[in-house]
Amino acid sequence: MTSIKTICVYCGSSPGRLEVYSEAANLLAESLVAENIQLIYGGASIGIMGMVADRVLALGGQVIGVIPKALSHKEVAHPNLTELHITHTMHERKMLMAELADGFIALPGGIGTLEELFEIWTWAQLGIHNKPLGLLNVAGYYDDLIRFLDHVTEQQFFKPRHRQMLMVESQPAHLLKRFLSFQHSLVEPWLGKDEI
Ligand code: AMP
């Protein structure tokens, strides 16, 4: 079993159309604080991003934001975080978030969220890290994506063991429970460490 002290949450810089997305953001925040897990995220005060951070802070939890300078106005850098790191580039932002986190969870979001999830998943596939990855499929938001990923696997462009790296749940508490019992040794990277 691994020790999870920090989790990076990828999610929308928009609130989305349905109330259920913000409800899931609040539930995830509550689960993180209940397990004494620090939130790592993109540092914005808007959309689902702002909601998760606000709820963790309101419950007395810790939030580390990482935002590139150029985006700090557009996404309105959150003013009350435990720590806010300002990076030069988007790549530095993602790298720092990845380094600080013991695991990664995607809530509903747009292409920024998808890009972040897919990047960290491809890094796991390559054996660059072996941290847990989770997708919160709130109200079926990701159903079509999950179906497509199964198609990619079935068409043999994706190995089943890499497909299985992504834990999919609809309830934040269920996903966090799986993270807390995650065993690094179960993940077998595509390439050996000395091949990278
Ligand atoms: P979105 O899911 O599109 O609302 O974006 C969520 C977060 O992803 C925001 O903080 C965006 O700044 C970030 N983002 C947008 N595009 C990219 C990208 N190409 N690479 C990494 N992050 C991005």
CSV table of C-alpha atoms and ligand atoms in Angstrom, one decimal:
chain,number,residue,atom,x,y,z
A,1,MET,CA,0.0,0.0,0.0
A,2,THR,CA,1.2,3.5,-0.8
A,3,SER,CA,1.0,6.6,1.3
A,4,ILE,CA,-1.1,9.4,-0.4
A,5,LYS,CA,-0.5,12.8,1.1
A,6,THR,CA,-1.2,15.0,-1.9
A,7,ILE,CA,-3.6,14.6,-4.9
A,8,CYS,CA,-3.5,16.7,-8.0
A,9,VAL,CA,-7.0,17.5,-9.3
A,10,TYR,CA,-7.5,18.4,-13.0
A,11,CYS,CA,-10.9,20.0,-13.7
A,12,GLY,CA,-12.7,22.6,-15.7
A,13,SER,CA,-12.0,26.3,-15.7
A,14,SER,CA,-15.8,26.6,-16.4
A,15,PRO,CA,-18.5,25.5,-14.0
A,16,GLY,CA,-20.3,23.3,-16.7
A,17,ARG,CA,-24.0,23.2,-17.4
A,18,LEU,CA,-25.2,21.0,-14.5
A,19,GLU,CA,-25.2,21.5,-10.8
A,20,VAL,CA,-24.1,18.0,-10.3
A,21,TYR,CA,-20.5,18.9,-11.4
A,22,SER,CA,-20.1,21.4,-8.7
A,23,GLU,CA,-21.6,19.0,-6.2
A,24,ALA,CA,-19.0,16.4,-7.2
A,25,ALA,CA,-16.3,19.0,-6.8
A,26,ASN,CA,-17.5,19.7,-3.2
A,27,LEU,CA,-17.7,16.0,-2.4
A,28,LEU,CA,-14.2,15.4,-3.6
A,29,ALA,CA,-12.9,18.3,-1.5
A,30,GLU,CA,-14.7,16.9,1.5
A,31,SER,CA,-13.2,13.5,1.0
A,32,LEU,CA,-9.7,15.0,0.6
A,33,VAL,CA,-10.0,16.9,3.8
A,34,ALA,CA,-11.4,13.9,5.6
A,35,GLU,CA,-8.3,11.9,4.6
A,36,ASN,CA,-6.0,14.7,5.4
A,37,ILE,CA,-4.8,14.9,1.8
A,38,GLN,CA,-3.5,18.2,0.4
A,39,LEU,CA,-5.0,19.5,-2.9
A,40,ILE,CA,-2.6,20.3,-5.7
A,41,TYR,CA,-4.3,22.1,-8.6
A,42,GLY,CA,-4.0,24.7,-11.3
A,43,GLY,CA,-4.4,27.7,-9.0
A,44,ALA,CA,-7.5,29.4,-10.6
A,45,SER,CA,-10.4,30.9,-8.7
A,46,ILE,CA,-12.9,30.2,-11.6
A,47,GLY,CA,-15.0,27.2,-12.6
A,48,ILE,CA,-14.8,23.8,-11.0
A,49,MET,CA,-11.2,24.5,-10.2
A,50,GLY,CA,-12.2,27.4,-7.9
A,51,MET,CA,-15.0,25.3,-6.3
A,52,VAL,CA,-12.7,22.4,-5.3
A,53,ALA,CA,-10.1,24.8,-3.8
A,54,ASP,CA,-12.8,27.0,-2.0
A,55,ARG,CA,-14.4,23.9,-0.4
A,56,VAL,CA,-11.0,22.4,0.8
A,57,LEU,CA,-10.0,25.8,2.3
A,58,ALA,CA,-13.5,26.3,3.9
A,59,LEU,CA,-13.0,22.9,5.6
A,60,GLY,CA,-9.6,23.9,6.9
A,61,GLY,CA,-7.6,21.8,4.4
A,62,GLN,CA,-4.5,22.8,2.5
A,63,VAL,CA,-4.4,23.8,-1.2
A,64,ILE,CA,-1.3,24.3,-3.3
A,65,GLY,CA,-2.0,26.2,-6.6
A,66,VAL,CA,0.4,26.2,-9.6
A,67,ILE,CA,-0.4,28.7,-12.4
A,68,PRO,CA,1.6,30.2,-15.3
A,69,LYS,CA,2.2,33.9,-15.1
A,70,ALA,CA,0.4,34.5,-18.4
A,71,LEU,CA,-2.7,32.8,-17.2
A,72,SER,CA,-2.8,34.2,-13.7
A,73,HIS,CA,-5.1,37.1,-14.9
A,74,LYS,CA,-7.2,35.1,-17.3
A,75,GLU,CA,-8.0,32.3,-14.9
A,76,VAL,CA,-7.9,34.7,-11.9
A,77,ALA,CA,-5.2,33.3,-9.6
A,78,HIS,CA,-6.9,32.3,-6.3
A,79,PRO,CA,-6.0,34.9,-3.7
A,80,ASN,CA,-6.3,32.7,-0.5
A,81,LEU,CA,-4.4,29.5,-1.1
A,82,THR,CA,-2.0,27.9,1.3
A,83,GLU,CA,0.7,28.3,-1.3
A,84,LEU,CA,0.6,29.6,-4.9
A,85,HIS,CA,3.5,28.8,-7.3
A,86,ILE,CA,3.7,31.0,-10.4
A,87,THR,CA,5.6,29.4,-13.3
A,88,HIS,CA,7.0,30.8,-16.5
A,89,THR,CA,5.3,28.3,-18.8
A,90,MET,CA,2.4,25.9,-19.0
A,91,HIS,CA,4.8,23.0,-19.2
A,92,GLU,CA,6.5,24.0,-16.0
A,93,ARG,CA,3.1,24.2,-14.4
A,94,LYS,CA,2.2,20.7,-15.4
A,95,MET,CA,5.6,19.4,-14.4
A,96,LEU,CA,5.5,21.0,-10.9
A,97,MET,CA,1.9,19.7,-10.3
A,98,ALA,CA,3.1,16.2,-11.3
A,99,GLU,CA,6.1,16.3,-9.0
A,100,LEU,CA,4.1,17.6,-6.0
A,101,ALA,CA,1.3,15.0,-6.3
A,102,ASP,CA,1.1,11.4,-5.1
A,103,GLY,CA,-1.9,10.8,-7.4
A,104,PHE,CA,-4.1,12.4,-10.0
A,105,ILE,CA,-7.8,12.7,-10.4
A,106,ALA,CA,-9.8,14.3,-13.2
A,107,LEU,CA,-13.2,15.8,-12.6
A,108,PRO,CA,-15.4,17.0,-15.5
A,109,GLY,CA,-13.7,19.6,-17.6
A,110,GLY,CA,-12.8,20.7,-21.1
A,111,ILE,CA,-9.8,20.1,-23.3
A,112,GLY,CA,-7.3,21.5,-20.8
A,113,THR,CA,-8.5,18.9,-18.3
A,114,LEU,CA,-8.4,16.1,-21.0
A,115,GLU,CA,-4.9,17.2,-22.1
A,116,GLU,CA,-3.6,17.1,-18.5
A,117,LEU,CA,-5.2,13.7,-17.8
A,118,PHE,CA,-3.9,12.2,-21.0
A,119,GLU,CA,-0.4,13.5,-20.5
A,120,ILE,CA,-0.1,12.1,-17.0
A,121,TRP,CA,-1.5,8.8,-18.2
A,122,THR,CA,1.0,8.6,-21.1
A,123,TRP,CA,3.7,9.3,-18.5
A,124,ALA,CA,2.4,6.3,-16.4
A,125,GLN,CA,2.4,4.1,-19.6
A,126,LEU,CA,6.0,5.0,-20.2
A,127,GLY,CA,7.0,4.3,-16.6
A,128,ILE,CA,7.9,7.9,-15.9
A,129,HIS,CA,5.8,7.7,-12.7
A,130,ASN,CA,3.7,5.0,-11.1
A,131,LYS,CA,1.2,7.0,-9.2
A,132,PRO,CA,-2.5,6.3,-9.2
A,133,LEU,CA,-4.8,7.9,-11.8
A,134,GLY,CA,-8.5,8.3,-11.5
A,135,LEU,CA,-11.4,9.7,-13.5
A,136,LEU,CA,-14.6,10.9,-11.8
A,137,ASN,CA,-17.3,10.0,-14.2
A,138,VAL,CA,-19.9,12.4,-12.7
A,139,ALA,CA,-23.4,11.7,-14.0
A,140,GLY,CA,-22.0,9.9,-17.0
A,141,TYR,CA,-20.1,12.9,-18.3
A,142,TYR,CA,-17.2,10.7,-19.5
A,143,ASP,CA,-19.3,7.7,-20.8
A,144,ASP,CA,-18.5,8.4,-24.5
A,145,LEU,CA,-14.8,8.9,-23.7
A,146,ILE,CA,-14.7,5.6,-21.8
A,147,ARG,CA,-16.4,3.8,-24.6
A,148,PHE,CA,-13.8,5.2,-27.1
A,149,LEU,CA,-10.9,4.2,-24.8
A,150,ASP,CA,-12.3,0.6,-24.8
A,151,HIS,CA,-12.5,0.8,-28.6
A,152,VAL,CA,-8.8,2.0,-28.7
A,153,THR,CA,-7.9,-1.0,-26.5
A,154,GLU,CA,-10.0,-3.5,-28.6
A,155,GLN,CA,-8.3,-2.2,-31.8
A,156,GLN,CA,-4.9,-3.0,-30.1
A,157,PHE,CA,-3.6,0.5,-30.0
A,158,PHE,CA,-3.7,0.5,-26.2
A,159,LYS,CA,-2.6,-2.4,-24.0
A,160,PRO,CA,-5.2,-3.6,-21.5
A,161,ARG,CA,-2.8,-3.2,-18.6
A,162,HIS,CA,-2.3,0.5,-19.5
A,163,ARG,CA,-6.1,1.0,-20.0
A,164,GLN,CA,-6.6,-0.5,-16.5
A,165,MET,CA,-4.3,2.1,-14.9
A,166,LEU,CA,-7.2,4.6,-15.0
A,167,MET,CA,-9.6,4.0,-12.1
A,168,VAL,CA,-13.1,5.1,-13.0
A,169,GLU,CA,-15.7,5.9,-10.4
A,170,SER,CA,-18.7,8.1,-10.2
A,171,GLN,CA,-18.4,8.8,-6.4
A,172,PRO,CA,-15.4,10.8,-5.1
A,173,ALA,CA,-15.3,8.8,-1.8
A,174,HIS,CA,-15.2,5.5,-3.7
A,175,LEU,CA,-12.3,6.7,-5.9
A,176,LEU,CA,-10.4,7.9,-2.9
A,177,LYS,CA,-10.8,4.6,-1.2
A,178,ARG,CA,-9.3,2.9,-4.2
A,179,PHE,CA,-6.4,5.4,-4.2
A,180,LEU,CA,-5.7,4.7,-0.6
A,181,SER,CA,-5.4,0.9,-1.2
A,182,PHE,CA,-3.4,1.4,-4.5
A,183,GLN,CA,-0.3,-0.7,-4.8
A,184,HIS,CA,2.5,0.6,-7.0
A,185,SER,CA,3.8,-2.9,-7.6
A,186,LEU,CA,0.6,-3.8,-9.6
A,187,VAL,CA,1.5,-1.3,-12.3
A,188,GLU,CA,3.8,-2.7,-14.9
A,189,PRO,CA,5.3,0.0,-17.1
A,190,TRP,CA,5.5,-0.5,-20.9
A,191,LEU,CA,9.3,0.2,-21.0
A,192,GLY,CA,11.8,-0.9,-18.4
A,193,LYS,CA,13.3,1.9,-16.3
A,194,ASP,CA,16.6,1.5,-18.1
A,195,GLU,CA,15.0,1.7,-21.5
A,196,ILE,CA,13.7,5.3,-21.0
B,1,AMP,P1,-10.4,23.4,-19.2
B,1,AMP,O1,-10.6,22.0,-18.8
B,1,AMP,O2,-10.2,23.5,-20.7
B,1,AMP,O3,-11.4,24.3,-18.7
B,1,AMP,O4,-9.0,23.8,-18.6
B,1,AMP,C1,-8.6,23.3,-17.3
B,1,AMP,C2,-7.2,23.8,-17.0
B,1,AMP,O5,-6.4,23.3,-18.0
B,1,AMP,C3,-7.1,25.3,-17.1
B,1,AMP,O6,-6.3,25.7,-15.9
B,1,AMP,C4,-6.3,25.5,-18.3
B,1,AMP,O7,-5.3,26.6,-18.1
B,1,AMP,C5,-5.5,24.3,-18.5
B,1,AMP,N1,-5.1,24.1,-19.9
B,1,AMP,C6,-5.7,24.6,-20.9
B,1,AMP,N2,-5.0,24.2,-22.1
B,1,AMP,C7,-4.0,23.5,-21.6
B,1,AMP,C8,-2.9,22.8,-22.3
B,1,AMP,N3,-2.7,22.8,-23.6
B,1,AMP,N4,-2.0,22.2,-21.5
B,1,AMP,C9,-2.2,22.1,-20.2
B,1,AMP,N5,-3.2,22.7,-19.5
B,1,AMP,C10,-4.0,23.4,-20.2
